[in-house]
């Protein structure tokens, strides 16, 4: 197929792969990027919030021509029971700034644009090409790849594995384990189209302002998971995701949860009269720090979702993918400039650099959180949201009951549900996981 040898092959053209390929191509390296989809982004799913800072580090002037939807001026967090939600809303005029901090995007369009930048930087990008094997020499060093196109081995000094969460290539090559169901969420998402003015009046927006809602509570029926509603220019993305192990345990279905979320009285009016034009499903790596596999070896590094680099607590993934891709590209370039071999020992530079970045620091900070939310999911996603909703209703409903009685009743309802010891234990566990 391709006879020449490349400085680097990048497998996958998502956020991580594009960042790695761009970083190396910008520095004059000979890069081949292989993507199984018809085009970059055709297979990729995201909510999607784009974090500008991480893209700016790759393409400082991205705002000039990137396909951006709305810049975010408002973030809502909802704790839901079946008929209500308790909300924390943060809106600030500060976000109507010259260079906004977060945007909504549509990945199919965004990834196509990102891939164009990679090609303009000089990388060879081949789509509709699935890498079927990482080829190793007799010492176990990765020396190239084989694809589903006719032809043999394509050689490179190093292979950047940016194949996303399922990571079949890496697991088949024995570089890491198959992601565990308790470390992986399955999310479904729909795009609801409606006129721009309808979105702006329903969500209190003007111009290109946007808002996002992150929702948790009884909508996940006691499973570890969340819902989201993100505003784009002419459509609203709405989705729901829970851990795969919880779906296995309960027999609930992702589309069943999403349907119920859409029917919730707080949600239904927001999407009323819209037309659904797209439906997608995708996995999300949610095991956090403890699920991160070996990140480098002889002739290879792994980046983005394939490396489990996803911060489920803060709902960040694409920025960790872009940053790990960029750092991998920079580390490889440094080694190449010093004429050093792409050995396991030398490629540990990637991990060293990643450890110093927010990617590993953030994941390390919340290392106990995924397990806590998983083992205590009934409390955090069912019991407490119901109790908080009841407490709020009691607080705002004026019915002649003396306040002191209401307060006693509220405290009793918490203690009956969890006991003092249970409440204390949950608070302690949460504080410890958050510290
Ligand atoms: C519903 C949902 C909502 C999300 N919302 C957000 C959000 O709002 N903000 C955020 O920051 N993150 C969000 N994420 C997470 C984010 O989408 C991911 O973290 C990010 O896409 C990871 O990028 P990646 O490049 O590692 O993987 P991907 O984007 O999955 O890219 C992997 C690429 O590799 C290709 N590939 C795979 N195997 C092969 C092979 N063998 N040969 C060739 N090509 C191959 C795939 O086709 C794909 O293009 C969300 C995820 C989901 C599912």
Coordinates of C-alpha atoms in Angstrom, one line a residue, residues 69-71 196 200 205-210 233:
X69 CA -22.1 27.0 17.7
X70 CA -22.7 29.2 20.8
X71 CA -20.3 30.6 23.5
X196 CA -33.0 29.9 16.5
X200 CA -33.1 32.0 22.4
X205 CA -30.2 33.9 25.3
X206 CA -29.3 36.5 22.7
X207 CA -27.1 36.4 19.6
X208 CA -24.6 33.6 19.9
X209 CA -24.9 33.2 23.6
X210 CA -25.4 29.6 24.8
X233 CA -27.5 27.7 17.1

